[in-house]
Amino acid sequence: MRQPIPSRRNSSRSRGQTTVEFALVLPIMILLLLITIDFGRVFLGWVSLNNAARVGANYAANNPHATWGADTDYQTLMADNMDATNCTPNPDPATAPVFGVTKDPGELVRVNLDCDFTVITPIINAFFAGGTVTVSSTAAFPITFGCLGSCSGGPPAPPPPPPANNCRTVPNVVDLSVAGARLAWASAGFIASQFIPATGDDALTVAGQAVAESANTEGCSGSQRFFDSTMTVSTAPIEPVTAGCITVPNLMGVTVATARTTWLAAGFSGAFLPATGSDARVVVDQVTDAPSGPGDCRPPETTVVVAHGSAYPAAPPQPCRVPSFVNTSTATAPATWGGAGFTGSLTFRPSGGLPYTIRAQSLVGGTFVQCTSAIELRKSASGNP
């Protein structure tokens, strides 16, 4: 028995019904998708807001006597962490931490944060004033630094200063003289004695350079290296010296005064120009009357003219390494502090009952900070006298 063949009319009616159903369902699907996106945004922001509140409460617990107004370390810290959220802080900047009465160790400090999300879902945003949803987070940490009762040694020391930027930009010293490369290395803020060779080969030409880091605690990257890195240079060969000729020194990178002295010390009787002046400026080019390059051998009567640029900039101040005082005596601390190159003050807490064994210090041992920094050495690791 033959099956009836569906008519074209029925097929068209089915397609039309599907289209209508899809048109009816599509807005609902889009609405659900937007609601899902909004929920995900709010949830992600809430997680980030919780983390920001914990960071703020932890800072306040460790620094209960810090300041909290505009442009303080606390507000900078909170602004950086709130930037990770995808909502608008309310208020901005964040309010100060909420302390108890005494700020004694063990007392809780709270940080309360709010932020506003703009709802992007139509219809749904009509249910919220201004189309925004306010999300809140609170974190509480116990204070871990301070004194129980009154502090005979005065208020706790301020938090240690942030570490200085000890990354330095490595200069390109290829084609400079070895002496000029040393000057460029020191002027960039690196330790002058950590240039190899430390002495000698001054008038030779640098053919290659390599930099090695003994430590990189600050994440120096790109063309920058930690300030106590070491540079090693290799030199280009020179022509054999024969009777009646003198090796042309490389004068690039040294001051005009040094270049003039080097030219005469090499044994040339020909003129050095400029004959006087511009002593502190740096040689950037040299031209001899009989064309030559550094390392060539030329007659003693050869003359040289140097072009010069600005003097090297002053090097940034070198930091000092904080000694580790824990478990050492207060009797030896001043000599150790001064011996490390520090000129900032050193104080003991408590200041009476000396000598005693040091159990805590306000600067982290082994880190590099400005040599003018101050330090407080404590008898108790908890901050109590």
mmCIF file of C-alpha atoms in Angstrom:
data_model
loop_
_atom_site.group_PDB
_atom_site.id
_atom_site.type_symbol
_atom_site.label_atom_id
_atom_site.label_comp_id
_atom_site.label_asym_id
_atom_site.label_seq_id
_atom_site.Cartn_x
_atom_site.Cartn_y
_atom_site.Cartn_z
ATOM 1 C CA MET A 1 0.000 0.000 0.000
ATOM 2 C CA ARG A 2 1.500 3.313 -1.030
ATOM 3 C CA GLN A 3 2.234 5.931 1.665
ATOM 4 C CA PRO A 4 0.723 9.343 1.089
ATOM 5 C CA ILE A 5 3.235 11.951 -0.029
ATOM 6 C CA PRO A 6 3.274 15.090 2.172
ATOM 7 C CA SER A 7 1.971 17.992 0.308
ATOM 8 C CA ARG A 8 3.995 21.107 -0.289
ATOM 9 C CA ARG A 9 1.406 23.047 1.628
ATOM 10 C CA ASN A 10 2.056 20.970 4.777
ATOM 11 C CA SER A 11 5.849 21.371 4.405
ATOM 12 C CA SER A 12 5.601 25.128 4.082
ATOM 13 C CA ARG A 13 3.269 25.283 7.073
ATOM 14 C CA SER A 14 5.828 23.315 9.189
ATOM 15 C CA ARG A 15 8.671 25.650 8.238
ATOM 16 C CA GLY A 16 6.563 28.657 8.988
ATOM 17 C CA GLN A 17 5.645 27.263 12.387
ATOM 18 C CA THR A 18 9.341 26.654 13.208
ATOM 19 C CA THR A 19 10.231 30.210 12.246
ATOM 20 C CA VAL A 20 7.506 31.631 14.432
ATOM 21 C CA GLU A 21 8.558 29.461 17.366
ATOM 22 C CA PHE A 22 12.193 30.503 16.935
ATOM 23 C CA ALA A 23 11.197 34.158 16.769
ATOM 24 C CA LEU A 24 9.277 33.739 20.020
ATOM 25 C CA VAL A 25 12.077 31.873 21.817
ATOM 26 C CA LEU A 26 15.020 34.006 20.586
ATOM 27 C CA PRO A 27 14.358 37.071 22.805
ATOM 28 C CA ILE A 28 14.044 34.807 25.842
ATOM 29 C CA MET A 29 17.355 33.105 24.987
ATOM 30 C CA ILE A 30 19.085 36.468 24.535
ATOM 31 C CA LEU A 31 17.632 37.685 27.818
ATOM 32 C CA LEU A 32 18.865 34.563 29.629
ATOM 33 C CA LEU A 33 22.310 35.008 28.067
ATOM 34 C CA LEU A 34 22.517 38.620 29.235
ATOM 35 C CA ILE A 35 21.359 37.635 32.715
ATOM 36 C CA THR A 36 24.101 34.956 32.803
ATOM 37 C CA ILE A 37 26.717 37.499 31.701
ATOM 38 C CA ASP A 38 25.557 39.992 34.347
ATOM 39 C CA PHE A 39 25.652 37.311 37.045
ATOM 40 C CA GLY A 40 29.175 36.308 36.014
ATOM 41 C CA ARG A 41 30.328 39.935 36.099
ATOM 42 C CA VAL A 42 28.864 40.488 39.536
ATOM 43 C CA PHE A 43 30.309 37.241 40.912
ATOM 44 C CA LEU A 44 33.791 37.957 39.524
ATOM 45 C CA GLY A 45 33.673 41.487 40.949
ATOM 46 C CA TRP A 46 32.549 40.184 44.331
ATOM 47 C CA VAL A 47 35.507 37.762 44.456
ATOM 48 C CA SER A 48 37.934 40.569 43.542
ATOM 49 C CA LEU A 49 36.308 42.886 46.090
ATOM 50 C CA ASN A 50 36.736 40.263 48.828
ATOM 51 C CA ASN A 51 40.406 39.954 47.976
ATOM 52 C CA ALA A 52 40.854 43.765 48.065
ATOM 53 C CA ALA A 53 39.170 43.921 51.489
ATOM 54 C CA ARG A 54 41.490 41.207 52.845
ATOM 55 C CA VAL A 55 44.555 42.998 51.496
ATOM 56 C CA GLY A 56 43.460 46.241 53.160
ATOM 57 C CA ALA A 57 42.644 44.577 56.485
ATOM 58 C CA ASN A 58 45.970 42.743 56.508
ATOM 59 C CA TYR A 59 47.849 45.996 55.880
ATOM 60 C CA ALA A 60 45.935 47.763 58.650
ATOM 61 C CA ALA A 61 46.565 44.883 61.089
ATOM 62 C CA ASN A 62 50.296 45.103 60.497
ATOM 63 C CA ASN A 63 50.428 48.911 60.462
ATOM 64 C CA PRO A 64 47.790 50.099 62.963
ATOM 65 C CA HIS A 65 49.505 53.450 63.524
ATOM 66 C CA ALA A 66 49.830 54.368 59.841
ATOM 67 C CA THR A 67 47.915 57.254 58.269
ATOM 68 C CA TRP A 68 44.825 56.670 56.123
ATOM 69 C CA GLY A 69 44.045 59.890 54.280
ATOM 70 C CA ALA A 70 44.445 60.734 50.599
ATOM 71 C CA ASP A 71 47.763 59.891 48.910
ATOM 72 C CA THR A 72 48.812 57.535 51.726
ATOM 73 C CA ASP A 73 50.317 54.086 51.237
ATOM 74 C CA TYR A 74 46.972 52.566 52.270
ATOM 75 C CA GLN A 75 45.007 54.443 49.624
ATOM 76 C CA THR A 76 47.600 53.585 46.954
ATOM 77 C CA LEU A 77 47.399 49.915 47.943
ATOM 78 C CA MET A 78 43.601 49.920 47.855
ATOM 79 C CA ALA A 79 43.452 51.765 44.532
ATOM 80 C CA ASP A 80 45.774 49.207 42.943
ATOM 81 C CA ASN A 81 43.661 46.295 44.209
ATOM 82 C CA MET A 82 40.321 47.920 43.376
ATOM 83 C CA ASP A 83 41.537 48.362 39.803
ATOM 84 C CA ALA A 84 41.333 44.555 39.524
ATOM 85 C CA THR A 85 37.558 44.680 40.062
ATOM 86 C CA ASN A 86 35.135 45.337 37.214
ATOM 87 C CA CYS A 87 32.911 47.741 39.143
ATOM 88 C CA THR A 88 33.003 51.350 40.348
ATOM 89 C CA PRO A 89 34.239 51.846 43.956
ATOM 90 C CA ASN A 90 31.736 53.595 46.204
ATOM 91 C CA PRO A 91 33.112 55.696 47.766
ATOM 92 C CA ASP A 92 36.363 56.314 45.918
ATOM 93 C CA PRO A 93 38.945 56.405 47.482
ATOM 94 C CA ALA A 94 38.129 53.632 49.931
ATOM 95 C CA THR A 95 37.141 54.523 53.469
ATOM 96 C CA ALA A 96 39.699 54.134 56.251
ATOM 97 C CA PRO A 97 39.898 50.871 58.237
ATOM 98 C CA VAL A 98 37.669 50.586 61.300
ATOM 99 C CA PHE A 99 39.661 50.056 64.535
ATOM 100 C CA GLY A 100 38.616 49.415 68.086
ATOM 101 C CA VAL A 101 39.469 51.765 70.944
ATOM 102 C CA THR A 102 43.060 50.812 71.801
ATOM 103 C CA LYS A 103 44.607 49.323 68.643
ATOM 104 C CA ASP A 104 46.186 46.703 70.899
ATOM 105 C CA PRO A 105 47.530 43.426 69.457
ATOM 106 C CA GLY A 106 44.720 40.908 68.978
ATOM 107 C CA GLU A 107 42.031 43.541 68.508
ATOM 108 C CA LEU A 108 40.194 43.218 65.194
ATOM 109 C CA VAL A 109 40.428 45.822 62.459
ATOM 110 C CA ARG A 110 37.831 45.792 59.687
ATOM 111 C CA VAL A 111 37.839 47.057 56.129
ATOM 112 C CA ASN A 112 34.450 47.598 54.471
ATOM 113 C CA LEU A 113 34.285 48.007 50.704
ATOM 114 C CA ASP A 114 31.369 48.704 48.360
ATOM 115 C CA CYS A 115 31.255 48.941 44.581
ATOM 116 C CA ASP A 116 28.535 49.472 41.972
ATOM 117 C CA PHE A 117 27.850 47.302 38.905
ATOM 118 C CA THR A 118 25.945 48.651 35.924
ATOM 119 C CA VAL A 119 23.387 46.047 34.849
ATOM 120 C CA ILE A 120 23.407 45.540 31.071
ATOM 121 C CA THR A 121 20.326 43.298 30.866
ATOM 122 C CA PRO A 122 17.221 45.133 29.644
ATOM 123 C CA ILE A 123 14.127 44.850 31.827
ATOM 124 C CA ILE A 124 16.239 43.472 34.709
ATOM 125 C CA ASN A 125 18.038 46.792 35.186
ATOM 126 C CA ALA A 126 14.668 48.447 35.723
ATOM 127 C CA PHE A 127 14.424 46.612 39.047
ATOM 128 C CA PHE A 128 17.541 48.406 40.392
ATOM 129 C CA ALA A 129 17.825 52.103 41.123
ATOM 130 C CA GLY A 130 19.890 53.743 38.411
ATOM 131 C CA GLY A 131 20.401 50.344 36.801
ATOM 132 C CA THR A 132 23.215 49.481 39.234
ATOM 133 C CA VAL A 133 23.778 46.718 41.772
ATOM 134 C CA THR A 134 25.827 47.470 44.906
ATOM 135 C CA VAL A 135 28.113 44.682 46.106
ATOM 136 C CA SER A 136 29.727 44.797 49.558
ATOM 137 C CA SER A 137 32.580 42.977 51.236
ATOM 138 C CA THR A 138 34.044 43.056 54.746
ATOM 139 C CA ALA A 139 37.311 41.587 56.005
ATOM 140 C CA ALA A 140 38.577 41.528 59.601
ATOM 141 C CA PHE A 141 42.133 40.764 60.749
ATOM 142 C CA PRO A 142 43.613 40.789 64.268
ATOM 143 C CA ILE A 143 46.218 43.483 64.908
ATOM 144 C CA THR A 144 49.638 41.837 65.046
ATOM 145 C CA PHE A 145 51.894 44.792 65.860
ATOM 146 C CA GLY A 146 51.933 47.147 68.822
ATOM 147 C CA CYS A 147 52.103 47.237 72.593
ATOM 148 C CA LEU A 148 49.855 45.794 75.274
ATOM 149 C CA GLY A 149 48.880 48.669 77.559
ATOM 150 C CA SER A 150 51.242 51.639 77.388
ATOM 151 C CA CYS A 151 54.457 51.612 75.386
ATOM 152 C CA SER A 152 57.408 52.915 77.343
ATOM 153 C CA GLY A 153 59.371 53.215 74.119
ATOM 154 C CA GLY A 154 56.783 55.419 72.379
ATOM 155 C CA PRO A 155 54.532 54.477 69.451
ATOM 156 C CA PRO A 156 55.552 51.668 67.125
ATOM 157 C CA ALA A 157 57.932 52.515 64.327
ATOM 158 C CA PRO A 158 56.374 53.406 60.967
ATOM 159 C CA PRO A 159 56.253 50.640 58.362
ATOM 160 C CA PRO A 160 59.519 50.139 56.476
ATOM 161 C CA PRO A 161 59.887 52.255 53.347
ATOM 162 C CA PRO A 162 59.245 50.565 50.009
ATOM 163 C CA PRO A 163 62.457 49.277 48.423
ATOM 164 C CA ALA A 164 64.178 51.684 46.078
ATOM 165 C CA ASN A 165 64.269 50.898 42.385
ATOM 166 C CA ASN A 166 67.641 49.217 42.096
ATOM 167 C CA CYS A 167 67.300 48.224 38.437
ATOM 168 C CA ARG A 168 69.741 49.962 36.108
ATOM 169 C CA THR A 169 69.800 50.274 32.309
ATOM 170 C CA VAL A 170 72.795 48.448 30.825
ATOM 171 C CA PRO A 171 74.799 50.763 28.522
ATOM 172 C CA ASN A 172 76.035 49.570 25.129
ATOM 173 C CA VAL A 173 79.819 49.889 25.413
ATOM 174 C CA VAL A 174 80.869 48.087 22.211
ATOM 175 C CA ASP A 175 83.359 50.249 20.203
ATOM 176 C CA LEU A 176 84.111 52.400 23.251
ATOM 177 C CA SER A 177 87.518 52.335 24.863
ATOM 178 C CA VAL A 178 87.776 50.090 27.908
ATOM 179 C CA ALA A 179 88.255 53.193 30.075
ATOM 180 C CA GLY A 180 85.174 54.789 28.485
ATOM 181 C CA ALA A 181 83.164 51.619 29.062
ATOM 182 C CA ARG A 182 84.073 51.711 32.761
ATOM 183 C CA LEU A 183 82.836 55.297 33.008
ATOM 184 C CA ALA A 184 79.574 54.453 31.198
ATOM 185 C CA TRP A 185 79.023 51.455 33.497
ATOM 186 C CA ALA A 186 79.506 53.507 36.667
ATOM 187 C CA SER A 187 77.453 56.440 35.359
ATOM 188 C CA ALA A 188 74.508 54.081 34.710
ATOM 189 C CA GLY A 189 74.451 53.341 38.453
ATOM 190 C CA PHE A 190 76.238 49.989 38.560
ATOM 191 C CA ILE A 191 79.073 49.248 41.004
ATOM 192 C CA ALA A 192 82.271 50.528 39.386
ATOM 193 C CA SER A 193 84.443 47.755 40.832
ATOM 194 C CA GLN A 194 82.219 45.117 39.194
ATOM 195 C CA PHE A 195 83.520 45.905 35.723
ATOM 196 C CA ILE A 196 86.025 43.418 34.275
ATOM 197 C CA PRO A 197 88.831 44.191 33.620
ATOM 198 C CA ALA A 198 88.849 46.442 36.693
ATOM 199 C CA THR A 199 92.108 48.103 35.575
ATOM 200 C CA GLY A 200 94.310 48.173 32.499
ATOM 201 C CA ASP A 201 93.605 47.923 28.755
ATOM 202 C CA ASP A 202 92.249 51.480 28.957
ATOM 203 C CA ALA A 203 92.987 52.455 25.344
ATOM 204 C CA LEU A 204 91.851 49.181 23.754
ATOM 205 C CA THR A 205 88.526 48.852 21.927
ATOM 206 C CA VAL A 206 85.601 46.917 23.427
ATOM 207 C CA ALA A 207 84.518 44.227 20.963
ATOM 208 C CA GLY A 208 81.933 42.456 23.122
ATOM 209 C CA GLN A 209 80.148 42.731 26.455
ATOM 210 C CA ALA A 210 78.390 40.316 28.813
ATOM 211 C CA VAL A 211 76.446 41.060 32.002
ATOM 212 C CA ALA A 212 75.976 38.575 34.859
ATOM 213 C CA GLU A 213 73.604 39.057 37.800
ATOM 214 C CA SER A 214 74.457 37.746 41.247
ATOM 215 C CA ALA A 215 70.918 38.570 42.378
ATOM 216 C CA ASN A 216 67.746 39.977 40.875
ATOM 217 C CA THR A 217 65.307 40.484 43.719
ATOM 218 C CA GLU A 218 63.361 43.251 41.974
ATOM 219 C CA GLY A 219 62.419 41.558 38.703
ATOM 220 C CA CYS A 220 64.686 43.671 36.475
ATOM 221 C CA SER A 221 63.953 42.811 32.850
ATOM 222 C CA GLY A 222 64.527 43.965 29.288
ATOM 223 C CA SER A 223 67.604 46.168 29.027
ATOM 224 C CA GLN A 224 67.758 46.563 32.817
ATOM 225 C CA ARG A 225 69.774 44.554 35.331
ATOM 226 C CA PHE A 226 70.135 44.604 39.121
ATOM 227 C CA PHE A 227 72.575 47.278 40.279
ATOM 228 C CA ASP A 228 75.176 44.837 41.643
ATOM 229 C CA SER A 229 75.546 42.975 38.330
ATOM 230 C CA THR A 230 78.964 42.424 36.770
ATOM 231 C CA MET A 231 79.988 43.427 33.239
ATOM 232 C CA THR A 232 82.817 41.635 31.448
ATOM 233 C CA VAL A 233 84.164 43.013 28.167
ATOM 234 C CA SER A 234 86.380 41.533 25.479
ATOM 235 C CA THR A 235 88.739 43.665 23.387
ATOM 236 C CA ALA A 236 89.481 43.894 19.660
ATOM 237 C CA PRO A 237 92.962 42.924 18.368
ATOM 238 C CA ILE A 238 95.478 45.626 17.449
ATOM 239 C CA GLU A 239 97.985 45.861 14.584
ATOM 240 C CA PRO A 240 101.529 44.665 15.265
ATOM 241 C CA VAL A 241 103.811 47.509 16.315
ATOM 242 C CA THR A 242 106.686 48.100 13.906
ATOM 243 C CA ALA A 243 109.586 50.551 13.906
ATOM 244 C CA GLY A 244 108.442 54.129 13.403
ATOM 245 C CA CYS A 245 104.787 53.653 14.327
ATOM 246 C CA ILE A 246 102.667 53.880 17.480
ATOM 247 C CA THR A 247 99.364 52.168 18.266
ATOM 248 C CA VAL A 248 96.457 54.608 17.961
ATOM 249 C CA PRO A 249 94.586 54.573 21.291
ATOM 250 C CA ASN A 250 90.809 54.385 21.455
ATOM 251 C CA LEU A 251 89.640 57.642 23.032
ATOM 252 C CA MET A 252 85.910 56.993 22.752
ATOM 253 C CA GLY A 253 83.875 57.354 25.931
ATOM 254 C CA VAL A 254 86.473 59.091 28.104
ATOM 255 C CA THR A 255 86.553 62.779 28.947
ATOM 256 C CA VAL A 256 88.411 65.164 26.651
ATOM 257 C CA ALA A 257 90.978 65.777 29.410
ATOM 258 C CA THR A 258 91.652 62.037 29.755
ATOM 259 C CA ALA A 259 91.794 61.590 25.976
ATOM 260 C CA ARG A 260 94.381 64.417 25.677
ATOM 261 C CA THR A 261 96.539 62.812 28.366
ATOM 262 C CA THR A 262 96.188 59.370 26.778
ATOM 263 C CA TRP A 263 97.210 60.673 23.332
ATOM 264 C CA LEU A 264 100.366 62.281 24.663
ATOM 265 C CA ALA A 265 101.193 59.322 26.914
ATOM 266 C CA ALA A 266 101.023 57.003 23.893
ATOM 267 C CA GLY A 267 104.042 58.866 22.479
ATOM 268 C CA PHE A 268 102.474 60.912 19.682
ATOM 269 C CA SER A 269 104.068 64.250 18.945
ATOM 270 C CA GLY A 270 101.256 65.340 16.630
ATOM 271 C CA ALA A 271 98.634 67.773 17.904
ATOM 272 C CA PHE A 272 95.562 66.813 19.878
ATOM 273 C CA LEU A 273 92.577 69.014 19.123
ATOM 274 C CA PRO A 274 91.020 70.722 20.939
ATOM 275 C CA ALA A 275 94.282 71.641 22.601
ATOM 276 C CA THR A 276 92.497 73.115 25.611
ATOM 277 C CA GLY A 277 89.007 73.312 27.073
ATOM 278 C CA SER A 278 85.970 71.004 27.046
ATOM 279 C CA ASP A 279 87.795 68.861 29.597
ATOM 280 C CA ALA A 280 84.662 67.377 31.255
ATOM 281 C CA ARG A 281 82.863 66.543 28.000
ATOM 282 C CA VAL A 282 82.923 62.997 26.609
ATOM 283 C CA VAL A 283 84.655 61.971 23.371
ATOM 284 C CA VAL A 284 82.163 60.614 20.813
ATOM 285 C CA ASP A 285 84.422 60.450 17.747
ATOM 286 C CA GLN A 286 88.084 60.685 16.793
ATOM 287 C CA VAL A 287 89.709 61.416 13.416
ATOM 288 C CA THR A 288 93.438 61.284 12.611
ATOM 289 C CA ASP A 289 95.089 63.207 9.754
ATOM 290 C CA ALA A 290 96.329 59.924 8.270
ATOM 291 C CA PRO A 291 93.028 57.996 8.356
ATOM 292 C CA SER A 292 93.138 55.300 10.996
ATOM 293 C CA GLY A 293 91.094 53.525 13.583
ATOM 294 C CA PRO A 294 91.871 52.596 17.175
ATOM 295 C CA GLY A 295 94.449 49.808 17.254
ATOM 296 C CA ASP A 296 96.137 50.837 13.975
ATOM 297 C CA CYS A 297 99.813 51.686 13.940
ATOM 298 C CA ARG A 298 100.663 55.235 12.775
ATOM 299 C CA PRO A 299 103.740 57.551 12.773
ATOM 300 C CA PRO A 300 104.427 59.615 15.908
ATOM 301 C CA GLU A 301 103.632 62.901 14.124
ATOM 302 C CA THR A 302 100.013 61.834 13.529
ATOM 303 C CA THR A 303 97.455 64.373 14.755
ATOM 304 C CA VAL A 304 93.979 63.703 16.085
ATOM 305 C CA VAL A 305 90.763 65.726 16.327
ATOM 306 C CA VAL A 306 88.048 64.552 18.709
ATOM 307 C CA ALA A 307 84.344 65.371 18.695
ATOM 308 C CA HIS A 308 82.708 65.534 22.092
ATOM 309 C CA GLY A 309 79.274 65.427 23.673
ATOM 310 C CA SER A 310 77.754 66.122 27.070
ATOM 311 C CA ALA A 311 79.417 64.912 30.223
ATOM 312 C CA TYR A 312 78.119 61.714 31.808
ATOM 313 C CA PRO A 313 75.098 62.249 34.075
ATOM 314 C CA ALA A 314 75.548 61.808 37.792
ATOM 315 C CA ALA A 315 75.063 58.195 38.835
ATOM 316 C CA PRO A 316 72.040 57.403 41.035
ATOM 317 C CA PRO A 317 72.967 56.815 44.701
ATOM 318 C CA GLN A 318 74.031 53.289 45.531
ATOM 319 C CA PRO A 319 71.766 51.476 48.006
ATOM 320 C CA CYS A 320 73.002 49.682 51.104
ATOM 321 C CA ARG A 321 72.280 46.101 52.167
ATOM 322 C CA VAL A 322 70.384 45.824 55.458
ATOM 323 C CA PRO A 323 72.317 43.669 57.977
ATOM 324 C CA SER A 324 70.526 40.831 59.779
ATOM 325 C CA PHE A 325 70.542 41.817 63.465
ATOM 326 C CA VAL A 326 68.257 39.099 64.839
ATOM 327 C CA ASN A 327 69.957 37.032 67.565
ATOM 328 C CA THR A 328 72.883 39.474 67.753
ATOM 329 C CA SER A 329 73.680 41.879 70.581
ATOM 330 C CA THR A 330 72.755 45.538 70.765
ATOM 331 C CA ALA A 331 76.378 46.170 71.741
ATOM 332 C CA THR A 332 77.637 45.393 68.226
ATOM 333 C CA ALA A 333 74.666 46.779 66.264
ATOM 334 C CA PRO A 334 75.894 50.410 65.791
ATOM 335 C CA ALA A 335 79.214 49.301 64.325
ATOM 336 C CA THR A 336 77.461 46.807 62.032
ATOM 337 C CA TRP A 337 74.960 49.466 60.879
ATOM 338 C CA GLY A 338 77.626 52.039 60.103
ATOM 339 C CA GLY A 339 79.896 49.440 58.546
ATOM 340 C CA ALA A 340 77.150 48.585 56.037
ATOM 341 C CA GLY A 341 77.272 52.204 54.851
ATOM 342 C CA PHE A 342 74.079 53.482 56.505
ATOM 343 C CA THR A 343 73.855 57.076 57.718
ATOM 344 C CA GLY A 344 70.246 56.900 58.984
ATOM 345 C CA SER A 345 69.422 56.549 62.675
ATOM 346 C CA LEU A 346 69.531 53.274 64.606
ATOM 347 C CA THR A 347 67.261 53.023 67.653
ATOM 348 C CA PHE A 348 66.585 50.317 70.229
ATOM 349 C CA ARG A 349 63.215 49.395 71.688
ATOM 350 C CA PRO A 350 63.219 49.440 74.639
ATOM 351 C CA SER A 351 66.060 51.915 74.909
ATOM 352 C CA GLY A 352 66.877 50.869 78.490
ATOM 353 C CA GLY A 353 68.376 47.693 79.893
ATOM 354 C CA LEU A 354 71.157 47.480 77.296
ATOM 355 C CA PRO A 355 72.758 45.305 76.165
ATOM 356 C CA TYR A 356 70.258 42.609 75.166
ATOM 357 C CA THR A 357 69.713 40.151 72.314
ATOM 358 C CA ILE A 358 67.829 41.571 69.333
ATOM 359 C CA ARG A 359 64.717 39.581 68.315
ATOM 360 C CA ALA A 360 63.202 41.782 65.577
ATOM 361 C CA GLN A 361 64.080 44.633 63.229
ATOM 362 C CA SER A 362 61.979 47.097 61.237
ATOM 363 C CA LEU A 363 63.890 46.596 57.953
ATOM 364 C CA VAL A 364 64.225 43.166 56.373
ATOM 365 C CA GLY A 365 67.773 41.858 56.538
ATOM 366 C CA GLY A 366 69.489 41.243 53.218
ATOM 367 C CA THR A 367 67.357 43.721 51.261
ATOM 368 C CA PHE A 368 68.716 46.849 49.590
ATOM 369 C CA VAL A 369 67.366 50.242 50.694
ATOM 370 C CA GLN A 370 68.592 53.826 50.612
ATOM 371 C CA CYS A 371 71.632 54.360 52.795
ATOM 372 C CA THR A 372 69.827 57.204 54.599
ATOM 373 C CA SER A 373 67.132 54.809 55.899
ATOM 374 C CA ALA A 374 66.515 54.451 59.640
ATOM 375 C CA ILE A 375 66.049 51.181 61.520
ATOM 376 C CA GLU A 376 64.531 50.124 64.849
ATOM 377 C CA LEU A 377 65.839 47.043 66.635
ATOM 378 C CA ARG A 378 63.518 45.374 69.166
ATOM 379 C CA LYS A 379 63.924 43.125 72.156
ATOM 380 C CA SER A 380 60.674 41.286 71.366
ATOM 381 C CA ALA A 381 59.526 39.870 68.053
ATOM 382 C CA SER A 382 55.923 40.775 68.932
ATOM 383 C CA GLY A 383 56.658 44.490 69.131
ATOM 384 C CA ASN A 384 56.177 44.632 72.930
ATOM 385 C CA PRO A 385 58.966 46.089 75.087
#
